[in-house]
Amino acid sequence: MTTTAKYYTKGPRKHPIDLIVMHTMESQELKGVAKRVAAWFGGKTAPQASAHLTIDNVDLVSVVDEQDIAWHADEWNTNQRSLGIELSGQASQTTAQWADAYSTAMLDLAAKQVASWCKKYNIPVVKLTPAQVKAGGKGICGHVDVTNAFAIKGGHTDPGKNFPWDSFIALVQKYHG
């Protein structure tokens, strides 16, 4: 795979991958948004940020190679040991919005990918708390958990307080086998 992001750190990594961080793109839930955000990460107006994948209800787009370090979690040590996924949607979504047909299809794609990474890198299929993230725990978390773990001022709240963690982790466990 060729990395398309403008801002990332070329591997090899010095730390093993043992954490997956979930984000939201802060975009509308639209078909094709994963491709558009992936292109934005590599374009002229790219933010000084990146992710390994962007996902919408149809597409899963590689942005940064797994062995390279995406700039996605506002905390360098976390970035060095993690993989970041940007989901279409917003941190402000309601429980009902996370359960609509678009989000359900997107979360299914994301769960398959997360399960694959968990198998590949021997990452436990568990949702980590901020304290567990700070302590170097292995598993899955949201960007908000990194923000809270390291008391990052002005940090992120994604994927949001209504993100369906229980059902998402159950779906990852289903695909993990």
CSV table of C-alpha atoms in Angstrom, one decimal:
chain,number,residue,atom,x,y,z
A,1,MET,CA,0.0,0.0,0.0
A,2,THR,CA,1.2,3.5,-0.7
A,3,THR,CA,0.6,6.1,2.1
A,4,THR,CA,-1.5,9.0,0.8
A,5,ALA,CA,-1.4,11.2,3.9
A,6,LYS,CA,0.8,14.3,3.9
A,7,TYR,CA,1.6,14.2,7.6
A,8,TYR,CA,2.8,11.0,9.3
A,9,THR,CA,6.0,9.4,10.5
A,10,LYS,CA,7.6,6.7,8.4
A,11,GLY,CA,8.2,3.4,10.1
A,12,PRO,CA,9.5,1.0,11.2
A,13,ARG,CA,7.8,1.5,14.5
A,14,LYS,CA,9.9,1.3,17.7
A,15,HIS,CA,6.9,0.0,19.8
A,16,PRO,CA,4.6,-2.9,19.0
A,17,ILE,CA,1.0,-2.1,17.9
A,18,ASP,CA,-1.3,-2.8,20.8
A,19,LEU,CA,-4.0,-0.2,20.7
A,20,ILE,CA,-6.7,0.8,18.3
A,21,VAL,CA,-8.1,4.4,18.6
A,22,MET,CA,-11.6,5.2,17.2
A,23,HIS,CA,-12.3,8.7,15.8
A,24,THR,CA,-15.1,10.5,14.0
A,25,MET,CA,-14.4,12.6,10.9
A,26,GLU,CA,-16.8,15.3,12.1
A,27,SER,CA,-18.5,15.0,8.8
A,28,GLN,CA,-22.0,14.3,7.5
A,29,GLU,CA,-22.8,10.7,7.0
A,30,LEU,CA,-22.5,10.6,3.2
A,31,LYS,CA,-21.5,7.9,0.7
A,32,GLY,CA,-18.0,8.6,-0.5
A,33,VAL,CA,-16.9,10.6,2.5
A,34,ALA,CA,-14.2,8.1,3.4
A,35,LYS,CA,-12.5,8.6,0.0
A,36,ARG,CA,-12.9,12.4,0.3
A,37,VAL,CA,-11.4,12.6,3.8
A,38,ALA,CA,-8.6,10.2,2.8
A,39,ALA,CA,-7.8,12.5,-0.2
A,40,TRP,CA,-8.0,15.6,2.2
A,41,PHE,CA,-5.3,14.0,4.4
A,42,GLY,CA,-3.0,14.1,1.4
A,43,GLY,CA,-4.1,17.3,-0.2
A,44,LYS,CA,-2.9,21.0,-0.2
A,45,THR,CA,-5.2,21.8,2.8
A,46,ALA,CA,-4.3,18.7,4.8
A,47,PRO,CA,-4.3,19.2,8.5
A,48,GLN,CA,-1.1,18.2,10.5
A,49,ALA,CA,-2.9,15.0,11.3
A,50,SER,CA,-3.7,11.6,9.7
A,51,ALA,CA,-5.2,8.2,10.3
A,52,HIS,CA,-4.5,4.7,9.1
A,53,LEU,CA,-8.0,4.3,7.7
A,54,THR,CA,-11.2,6.2,6.9
A,55,ILE,CA,-14.5,4.3,6.8
A,56,ASP,CA,-18.0,5.2,5.7
A,57,ASN,CA,-21.0,3.0,5.0
A,58,VAL,CA,-19.5,1.5,1.9
A,59,ASP,CA,-15.7,2.2,1.8
A,60,LEU,CA,-12.7,1.4,3.9
A,61,VAL,CA,-9.8,3.5,2.6
A,62,SER,CA,-6.2,3.1,3.6
A,63,VAL,CA,-4.5,6.4,4.3
A,64,VAL,CA,-1.3,5.5,6.3
A,65,ASP,CA,0.4,2.1,6.1
A,66,GLU,CA,0.1,0.1,9.3
A,67,GLN,CA,3.8,0.1,9.9
A,68,ASP,CA,4.0,3.9,9.7
A,69,ILE,CA,2.8,6.2,12.5
A,70,ALA,CA,-0.3,8.2,11.8
A,71,TRP,CA,-0.7,11.5,13.7
A,72,HIS,CA,-4.2,10.9,15.1
A,73,ALA,CA,-4.3,10.9,18.9
A,74,ASP,CA,-2.7,14.2,20.1
A,75,GLU,CA,-0.2,12.2,22.3
A,76,TRP,CA,3.0,11.0,20.6
A,77,ASN,CA,3.5,7.8,22.7
A,78,THR,CA,-0.1,6.8,22.0
A,79,ASN,CA,0.4,7.3,18.2
A,80,GLN,CA,3.6,5.2,18.3
A,81,ARG,CA,1.7,2.2,19.6
A,82,SER,CA,-1.6,2.5,17.9
A,83,LEU,CA,-3.7,2.4,14.8
A,84,GLY,CA,-6.3,5.1,14.1
A,85,ILE,CA,-9.6,4.7,12.4
A,86,GLU,CA,-11.7,7.8,11.3
A,87,LEU,CA,-15.4,7.0,11.1
A,88,SER,CA,-17.9,9.1,9.1
A,89,GLY,CA,-20.1,11.0,11.4
A,90,GLN,CA,-19.8,13.3,14.4
A,91,ALA,CA,-19.1,13.0,18.1
A,92,SER,CA,-22.4,14.8,18.7
A,93,GLN,CA,-24.5,12.0,17.2
A,94,THR,CA,-27.4,10.6,19.2
A,95,THR,CA,-27.9,7.0,20.1
A,96,ALA,CA,-30.5,6.8,17.3
A,97,GLN,CA,-28.1,8.3,14.7
A,98,TRP,CA,-25.5,5.6,15.6
A,99,ALA,CA,-28.2,3.0,15.1
A,100,ASP,CA,-29.4,4.2,11.6
A,101,ALA,CA,-28.8,2.1,8.5
A,102,TYR,CA,-25.7,4.2,7.4
A,103,SER,CA,-24.0,3.9,10.8
A,104,THR,CA,-24.9,0.2,11.2
A,105,ALA,CA,-23.2,-0.6,7.8
A,106,MET,CA,-20.2,1.6,8.7
A,107,LEU,CA,-19.8,0.0,12.2
A,108,ASP,CA,-20.0,-3.4,10.6
A,109,LEU,CA,-17.1,-2.6,8.2
A,110,ALA,CA,-15.1,-1.1,11.1
A,111,ALA,CA,-15.7,-4.0,13.4
A,112,LYS,CA,-14.4,-6.4,10.7
A,113,GLN,CA,-11.3,-4.3,10.3
A,114,VAL,CA,-10.7,-4.0,14.1
A,115,ALA,CA,-11.2,-7.7,14.5
A,116,SER,CA,-8.6,-8.4,11.8
A,117,TRP,CA,-6.1,-6.0,13.5
A,118,CYS,CA,-6.8,-7.6,16.9
A,119,LYS,CA,-6.0,-11.0,15.5
A,120,LYS,CA,-2.9,-9.8,13.6
A,121,TYR,CA,-1.4,-7.8,16.5
A,122,ASN,CA,-2.7,-10.0,19.4
A,123,ILE,CA,-4.7,-7.0,20.7
A,124,PRO,CA,-7.4,-8.0,23.3
A,125,VAL,CA,-11.0,-7.1,22.2
A,126,VAL,CA,-11.7,-4.9,25.1
A,127,LYS,CA,-12.8,-1.2,25.5
A,128,LEU,CA,-10.2,0.6,27.6
A,129,THR,CA,-10.8,3.4,30.1
A,130,PRO,CA,-8.7,6.5,30.1
A,131,ALA,CA,-6.8,5.1,33.2
A,132,GLN,CA,-6.0,1.9,31.3
A,133,VAL,CA,-4.9,3.9,28.2
A,134,LYS,CA,-2.5,6.0,30.4
A,135,ALA,CA,-1.2,2.8,32.0
A,136,GLY,CA,-0.3,1.4,28.6
A,137,GLY,CA,-3.2,-1.1,28.4
A,138,LYS,CA,-3.8,-3.1,25.3
A,139,GLY,CA,-7.2,-2.9,23.5
A,140,ILE,CA,-9.6,-0.4,21.9
A,141,CYS,CA,-10.4,3.1,22.9
A,142,GLY,CA,-11.8,6.4,21.6
A,143,HIS,CA,-9.9,9.6,20.9
A,144,VAL,CA,-11.7,11.0,24.0
A,145,ASP,CA,-10.1,8.3,26.1
A,146,VAL,CA,-6.6,9.5,25.0
A,147,THR,CA,-7.7,13.1,25.7
A,148,ASN,CA,-8.8,12.2,29.2
A,149,ALA,CA,-5.9,9.9,30.0
A,150,PHE,CA,-3.3,12.6,29.3
A,151,ALA,CA,-5.4,15.7,30.3
A,152,ILE,CA,-5.0,17.2,26.9
A,153,LYS,CA,-6.5,20.7,27.0
A,154,GLY,CA,-8.9,21.4,24.1
A,155,GLY,CA,-8.7,17.7,23.3
A,156,HIS,CA,-11.1,15.7,21.4
A,157,THR,CA,-14.5,14.1,22.5
A,158,ASP,CA,-14.9,11.7,19.6
A,159,PRO,CA,-16.3,9.2,18.9
A,160,GLY,CA,-18.8,10.8,21.3
A,161,LYS,CA,-20.7,10.0,24.5
A,162,ASN,CA,-23.4,8.1,22.5
A,163,PHE,CA,-21.0,5.9,20.5
A,164,PRO,CA,-22.4,2.3,20.9
A,165,TRP,CA,-19.3,0.8,22.6
A,166,ASP,CA,-21.0,-2.3,24.0
A,167,SER,CA,-22.5,-3.3,20.7
A,168,PHE,CA,-19.4,-2.4,18.7
A,169,ILE,CA,-17.1,-4.5,21.0
A,170,ALA,CA,-19.6,-7.4,20.7
A,171,LEU,CA,-19.5,-7.1,16.9
A,172,VAL,CA,-15.7,-7.1,16.9
A,173,GLN,CA,-15.7,-10.2,19.2
A,174,LYS,CA,-18.2,-11.9,16.7
A,175,TYR,CA,-15.8,-11.2,13.8
A,176,HIS,CA,-12.7,-12.0,15.9
A,177,GLY,CA,-14.1,-15.5,16.5
